Amino acid sequence: MAQLPTSEFWQDLKPITDSMKPDAQPEVFHQFAPIDDERYYAPLSETVLSRPLWISPRDNRWADILWAKTAGLVNRHYHPHEVFAYTLSGKWGYLEQEWTAEAGSFVFETPGEAHTLVAYEHEDQMRAFFVVTGPLIWLDEDGNSTGHFDVHDYLALCRKHYEANGIGAAYVDSLIR
């Protein structure tokens, strides 16, 4: 149940009875998404971590907090579908773009774009909220494909990570919708 109102004008409103349709799944709720507990972040590299917040195998899509713990190359990739990003802290960008994202920056990445994602030196580590529609196609320095990463790869990575650190692989199932 939501917090009880105090002086809000809507304090006498009643919640909708039977608000969930019979086949609807519950929402996914995280009180504070960019937590510092590294056990909830699956490693993408030695310095880059991803905390899954919501995963849709049906749509090959996920939402996560991407955390670059140090300045450097995060990854090079091409994506055939759109990506949304909102910067929570730090500074990051794509070598192929003129902009640099800092806390509060929003980015809509169009399908068909390749980039070299880098995290900059900053007093705060880079953390950004992403909604990714996969797959991501990993690229070498010449832009040639070296592999892919889609929702199924992400699920396997997260399950393995959560099982290894004591949270349990089944935690991932609570994020699937």
PDB file of C-alpha atoms in Angstrom:
ATOM      1  CA  MET A   1       0.000   0.000   0.000  1.00  0.00           C
ATOM      2  CA  ALA A   2       1.184   3.481  -0.795  1.00  0.00           C
ATOM      3  CA  GLN A   3       2.107   5.911   1.942  1.00  0.00           C
ATOM      4  CA  LEU A   4      -0.951   7.466   3.561  1.00  0.00           C
ATOM      5  CA  PRO A   5      -1.550  11.086   2.575  1.00  0.00           C
ATOM      6  CA  THR A   6      -1.267  13.873   5.104  1.00  0.00           C
ATOM      7  CA  SER A   7      -2.399  17.198   3.686  1.00  0.00           C
ATOM      8  CA  GLU A   8      -2.527  16.385  -0.052  1.00  0.00           C
ATOM      9  CA  PHE A   9      -5.698  17.591  -1.791  1.00  0.00           C
ATOM     10  CA  TRP A  10      -6.414  14.039  -2.912  1.00  0.00           C
ATOM     11  CA  GLN A  11      -6.278  12.516   0.575  1.00  0.00           C
ATOM     12  CA  ASP A  12      -9.925  11.394   0.472  1.00  0.00           C
ATOM     13  CA  LEU A  13      -9.655   9.610  -2.890  1.00  0.00           C
ATOM     14  CA  LYS A  14     -10.082   5.850  -2.810  1.00  0.00           C
ATOM     15  CA  PRO A  15      -7.788   3.552  -4.808  1.00  0.00           C
ATOM     16  CA  ILE A  16      -9.316   1.782  -7.784  1.00  0.00           C
ATOM     17  CA  THR A  17     -10.798  -1.558  -6.794  1.00  0.00           C
ATOM     18  CA  ASP A  18      -9.470  -4.465  -8.883  1.00  0.00           C
ATOM     19  CA  SER A  19      -6.948  -2.211 -10.614  1.00  0.00           C
ATOM     20  CA  MET A  20      -5.024  -5.121 -12.133  1.00  0.00           C
ATOM     21  CA  LYS A  21      -6.507  -7.053 -15.035  1.00  0.00           C
ATOM     22  CA  PRO A  22      -6.551 -10.827 -14.454  1.00  0.00           C
ATOM     23  CA  ASP A  23      -3.562 -11.520 -16.739  1.00  0.00           C
ATOM     24  CA  ALA A  24      -1.539  -8.431 -15.853  1.00  0.00           C
ATOM     25  CA  GLN A  25       1.790  -8.859 -14.116  1.00  0.00           C
ATOM     26  CA  PRO A  26       2.777  -6.618 -11.202  1.00  0.00           C
ATOM     27  CA  GLU A  27       5.075  -3.701 -11.843  1.00  0.00           C
ATOM     28  CA  VAL A  28       8.753  -3.846 -10.999  1.00  0.00           C
ATOM     29  CA  PHE A  29       9.606  -1.349  -8.261  1.00  0.00           C
ATOM     30  CA  HIS A  30      13.044  -0.373  -6.959  1.00  0.00           C
ATOM     31  CA  GLN A  31      13.020   2.205  -4.153  1.00  0.00           C
ATOM     32  CA  PHE A  32      16.494   3.408  -5.120  1.00  0.00           C
ATOM     33  CA  ALA A  33      17.757   2.039  -8.428  1.00  0.00           C
ATOM     34  CA  PRO A  34      21.417   3.189  -8.451  1.00  0.00           C
ATOM     35  CA  ILE A  35      22.417   1.496  -5.178  1.00  0.00           C
ATOM     36  CA  ASP A  36      26.067   1.075  -4.169  1.00  0.00           C
ATOM     37  CA  ASP A  37      25.794  -2.645  -3.370  1.00  0.00           C
ATOM     38  CA  GLU A  38      27.938  -4.127  -6.145  1.00  0.00           C
ATOM     39  CA  ARG A  39      26.373  -7.567  -5.718  1.00  0.00           C
ATOM     40  CA  TYR A  40      23.388  -6.265  -7.737  1.00  0.00           C
ATOM     41  CA  TYR A  41      25.575  -5.183 -10.676  1.00  0.00           C
ATOM     42  CA  ALA A  42      26.616  -7.828 -13.190  1.00  0.00           C
ATOM     43  CA  PRO A  43      30.139  -7.221 -14.547  1.00  0.00           C
ATOM     44  CA  LEU A  44      30.440  -6.355 -18.239  1.00  0.00           C
ATOM     45  CA  SER A  45      34.196  -5.831 -17.814  1.00  0.00           C
ATOM     46  CA  GLU A  46      36.619  -5.282 -14.932  1.00  0.00           C
ATOM     47  CA  THR A  47      35.459  -1.676 -14.527  1.00  0.00           C
ATOM     48  CA  VAL A  48      31.948  -1.607 -16.052  1.00  0.00           C
ATOM     49  CA  LEU A  49      28.912  -3.024 -14.281  1.00  0.00           C
ATOM     50  CA  SER A  50      25.209  -3.265 -15.087  1.00  0.00           C
ATOM     51  CA  ARG A  51      22.310  -3.455 -12.646  1.00  0.00           C
ATOM     52  CA  PRO A  52      19.233  -4.874 -14.359  1.00  0.00           C
ATOM     53  CA  LEU A  53      16.027  -3.143 -13.327  1.00  0.00           C
ATOM     54  CA  TRP A  54      13.551  -4.679 -15.784  1.00  0.00           C
ATOM     55  CA  ILE A  55      13.954  -7.320 -18.492  1.00  0.00           C
ATOM     56  CA  SER A  56      11.652  -8.280 -21.365  1.00  0.00           C
ATOM     57  CA  PRO A  57      12.771 -11.425 -23.217  1.00  0.00           C
ATOM     58  CA  ARG A  58       9.727 -11.144 -25.490  1.00  0.00           C
ATOM     59  CA  ASP A  59      10.770  -7.703 -26.716  1.00  0.00           C
ATOM     60  CA  ASN A  60      14.554  -8.284 -26.440  1.00  0.00           C
ATOM     61  CA  ARG A  61      14.707  -5.202 -24.201  1.00  0.00           C
ATOM     62  CA  TRP A  62      15.989  -4.270 -20.771  1.00  0.00           C
ATOM     63  CA  ALA A  63      16.424  -1.300 -18.446  1.00  0.00           C
ATOM     64  CA  ASP A  64      19.565  -1.011 -16.363  1.00  0.00           C
ATOM     65  CA  ILE A  65      21.934   1.233 -14.497  1.00  0.00           C
ATOM     66  CA  LEU A  66      25.295   1.206 -16.275  1.00  0.00           C
ATOM     67  CA  TRP A  67      28.160   1.995 -13.896  1.00  0.00           C
ATOM     68  CA  ALA A  68      31.688   2.781 -15.097  1.00  0.00           C
ATOM     69  CA  LYS A  69      33.898   2.769 -12.006  1.00  0.00           C
ATOM     70  CA  THR A  70      36.831   4.465 -13.737  1.00  0.00           C
ATOM     71  CA  ALA A  71      37.442   6.625 -16.771  1.00  0.00           C
ATOM     72  CA  GLY A  72      38.068   4.635 -19.930  1.00  0.00           C
ATOM     73  CA  LEU A  73      36.539   2.662 -22.751  1.00  0.00           C
ATOM     74  CA  VAL A  74      33.171   1.224 -21.781  1.00  0.00           C
ATOM     75  CA  ASN A  75      32.536  -0.556 -25.089  1.00  0.00           C
ATOM     76  CA  ARG A  76      32.149  -0.153 -28.861  1.00  0.00           C
ATOM     77  CA  HIS A  77      28.852  -1.204 -30.332  1.00  0.00           C
ATOM     78  CA  TYR A  78      26.285  -0.832 -33.056  1.00  0.00           C
ATOM     79  CA  HIS A  79      22.587  -1.130 -32.384  1.00  0.00           C
ATOM     80  CA  PRO A  80      19.836  -1.811 -34.894  1.00  0.00           C
ATOM     81  CA  HIS A  81      17.168  -0.552 -32.470  1.00  0.00           C
ATOM     82  CA  GLU A  82      16.627   2.548 -30.338  1.00  0.00           C
ATOM     83  CA  VAL A  83      18.237   3.178 -26.963  1.00  0.00           C
ATOM     84  CA  PHE A  84      17.273   5.733 -24.308  1.00  0.00           C
ATOM     85  CA  ALA A  85      19.727   7.043 -21.712  1.00  0.00           C
ATOM     86  CA  TYR A  86      19.489   9.359 -18.716  1.00  0.00           C
ATOM     87  CA  THR A  87      22.695  10.294 -16.903  1.00  0.00           C
ATOM     88  CA  LEU A  88      22.616   9.996 -13.118  1.00  0.00           C
ATOM     89  CA  SER A  89      26.218  10.940 -12.325  1.00  0.00           C
ATOM     90  CA  GLY A  90      29.665  11.337 -13.815  1.00  0.00           C
ATOM     91  CA  LYS A  91      30.442  12.120 -17.422  1.00  0.00           C
ATOM     92  CA  TRP A  92      30.338   9.974 -20.556  1.00  0.00           C
ATOM     93  CA  GLY A  93      29.954  10.229 -24.289  1.00  0.00           C
ATOM     94  CA  TYR A  94      30.572   8.712 -27.699  1.00  0.00           C
ATOM     95  CA  LEU A  95      33.759   9.518 -29.565  1.00  0.00           C
ATOM     96  CA  GLU A  96      31.615   9.829 -32.703  1.00  0.00           C
ATOM     97  CA  GLN A  97      29.361  12.575 -31.229  1.00  0.00           C
ATOM     98  CA  GLU A  98      29.963  16.212 -30.307  1.00  0.00           C
ATOM     99  CA  TRP A  99      28.054  16.102 -27.007  1.00  0.00           C
ATOM    100  CA  THR A 100      29.176  14.950 -23.562  1.00  0.00           C
ATOM    101  CA  ALA A 101      26.563  13.666 -21.108  1.00  0.00           C
ATOM    102  CA  GLU A 102      26.605  14.729 -17.459  1.00  0.00           C
ATOM    103  CA  ALA A 103      24.103  14.333 -14.613  1.00  0.00           C
ATOM    104  CA  GLY A 104      20.662  15.235 -15.959  1.00  0.00           C
ATOM    105  CA  SER A 105      21.489  14.624 -19.638  1.00  0.00           C
ATOM    106  CA  PHE A 106      18.994  12.661 -21.756  1.00  0.00           C
ATOM    107  CA  VAL A 107      19.958  10.850 -24.967  1.00  0.00           C
ATOM    108  CA  PHE A 108      17.788   9.133 -27.563  1.00  0.00           C
ATOM    109  CA  GLU A 109      19.972   6.947 -29.759  1.00  0.00           C
ATOM    110  CA  THR A 110      18.524   6.234 -33.170  1.00  0.00           C
ATOM    111  CA  PRO A 111      18.659   2.766 -34.717  1.00  0.00           C
ATOM    112  CA  GLY A 112      21.598   2.241 -37.047  1.00  0.00           C
ATOM    113  CA  GLU A 113      24.219   4.052 -35.013  1.00  0.00           C
ATOM    114  CA  ALA A 114      27.675   2.780 -34.026  1.00  0.00           C
ATOM    115  CA  HIS A 115      29.586   4.319 -31.147  1.00  0.00           C
ATOM    116  CA  THR A 116      32.603   4.141 -28.919  1.00  0.00           C
ATOM    117  CA  LEU A 117      31.237   4.684 -25.399  1.00  0.00           C
ATOM    118  CA  VAL A 118      33.754   6.250 -23.026  1.00  0.00           C
ATOM    119  CA  ALA A 119      33.611   7.391 -19.408  1.00  0.00           C
ATOM    120  CA  TYR A 120      35.492  10.604 -18.591  1.00  0.00           C
ATOM    121  CA  GLU A 121      37.506  11.573 -15.525  1.00  0.00           C
ATOM    122  CA  HIS A 122      35.037  13.130 -13.080  1.00  0.00           C
ATOM    123  CA  GLU A 123      34.627  13.513  -9.333  1.00  0.00           C
ATOM    124  CA  ASP A 124      31.630  11.162  -9.577  1.00  0.00           C
ATOM    125  CA  GLN A 125      31.693   7.772 -11.245  1.00  0.00           C
ATOM    126  CA  MET A 126      29.640   7.460 -14.432  1.00  0.00           C
ATOM    127  CA  ARG A 127      26.173   6.011 -13.860  1.00  0.00           C
ATOM    128  CA  ALA A 128      23.420   6.170 -16.426  1.00  0.00           C
ATOM    129  CA  PHE A 129      19.969   4.678 -16.730  1.00  0.00           C
ATOM    130  CA  PHE A 130      19.538   2.934 -20.088  1.00  0.00           C
ATOM    131  CA  VAL A 131      16.599   1.328 -21.839  1.00  0.00           C
ATOM    132  CA  VAL A 132      18.134  -0.939 -24.458  1.00  0.00           C
ATOM    133  CA  THR A 133      16.354  -2.762 -27.237  1.00  0.00           C
ATOM    134  CA  GLY A 134      18.829  -5.417 -28.298  1.00  0.00           C
ATOM    135  CA  PRO A 135      20.892  -6.785 -29.703  1.00  0.00           C
ATOM    136  CA  LEU A 136      24.022  -4.736 -29.311  1.00  0.00           C
ATOM    137  CA  ILE A 137      26.622  -5.691 -31.904  1.00  0.00           C
ATOM    138  CA  TRP A 138      30.116  -5.502 -30.410  1.00  0.00           C
ATOM    139  CA  LEU A 139      32.666  -3.814 -32.708  1.00  0.00           C
ATOM    140  CA  ASP A 140      36.422  -3.736 -33.028  1.00  0.00           C
ATOM    141  CA  GLU A 141      38.375  -0.487 -33.540  1.00  0.00           C
ATOM    142  CA  ASP A 142      37.660  -0.620 -37.290  1.00  0.00           C
ATOM    143  CA  GLY A 143      33.909  -1.027 -36.792  1.00  0.00           C
ATOM    144  CA  ASN A 144      33.834  -4.734 -37.663  1.00  0.00           C
ATOM    145  CA  SER A 145      31.481  -7.013 -35.762  1.00  0.00           C
ATOM    146  CA  THR A 146      33.118  -9.158 -33.068  1.00  0.00           C
ATOM    147  CA  GLY A 147      29.959 -10.586 -31.501  1.00  0.00           C
ATOM    148  CA  HIS A 148      26.606  -9.635 -30.093  1.00  0.00           C
ATOM    149  CA  PHE A 149      24.858  -9.124 -26.772  1.00  0.00           C
ATOM    150  CA  ASP A 150      21.099  -9.454 -26.524  1.00  0.00           C
ATOM    151  CA  VAL A 151      18.536  -9.982 -23.778  1.00  0.00           C
ATOM    152  CA  HIS A 152      19.293 -13.714 -23.610  1.00  0.00           C
ATOM    153  CA  ASP A 153      23.011 -13.043 -23.122  1.00  0.00           C
ATOM    154  CA  TYR A 154      22.085 -10.454 -20.478  1.00  0.00           C
ATOM    155  CA  LEU A 155      19.822 -12.905 -18.638  1.00  0.00           C
ATOM    156  CA  ALA A 156      22.554 -15.569 -18.613  1.00  0.00           C
ATOM    157  CA  LEU A 157      25.178 -13.069 -17.387  1.00  0.00           C
ATOM    158  CA  CYS A 158      22.921 -11.812 -14.591  1.00  0.00           C
ATOM    159  CA  ARG A 159      21.813 -15.281 -13.472  1.00  0.00           C
ATOM    160  CA  LYS A 160      25.418 -16.484 -13.294  1.00  0.00           C
ATOM    161  CA  HIS A 161      26.489 -13.366 -11.368  1.00  0.00           C
ATOM    162  CA  TYR A 162      23.611 -13.516  -8.864  1.00  0.00           C
ATOM    163  CA  GLU A 163      24.108 -17.216  -8.264  1.00  0.00           C
ATOM    164  CA  ALA A 164      27.829 -16.728  -7.639  1.00  0.00           C
ATOM    165  CA  ASN A 165      27.407 -13.902  -5.115  1.00  0.00           C
ATOM    166  CA  GLY A 166      24.661 -15.437  -2.976  1.00  0.00           C
ATOM    167  CA  ILE A 167      21.662 -13.455  -4.178  1.00  0.00           C
ATOM    168  CA  GLY A 168      20.548 -16.425  -6.262  1.00  0.00           C
ATOM    169  CA  ALA A 169      19.841 -16.778  -9.969  1.00  0.00           C
ATOM    170  CA  ALA A 170      16.073 -16.714  -9.318  1.00  0.00           C
ATOM    171  CA  TYR A 171      16.339 -12.998  -8.450  1.00  0.00           C
ATOM    172  CA  VAL A 172      16.469 -12.301 -12.185  1.00  0.00           C
ATOM    173  CA  ASP A 173      13.020 -13.843 -12.606  1.00  0.00           C
ATOM    174  CA  SER A 174      11.551 -11.078 -10.428  1.00  0.00           C
ATOM    175  CA  LEU A 175      12.655  -8.538 -13.074  1.00  0.00           C
ATOM    176  CA  ILE A 176      11.162 -10.298 -16.104  1.00  0.00           C
ATOM    177  CA  ARG A 177       7.953  -8.891 -17.553  1.00  0.00           C
TER     178      ARG A 177
END
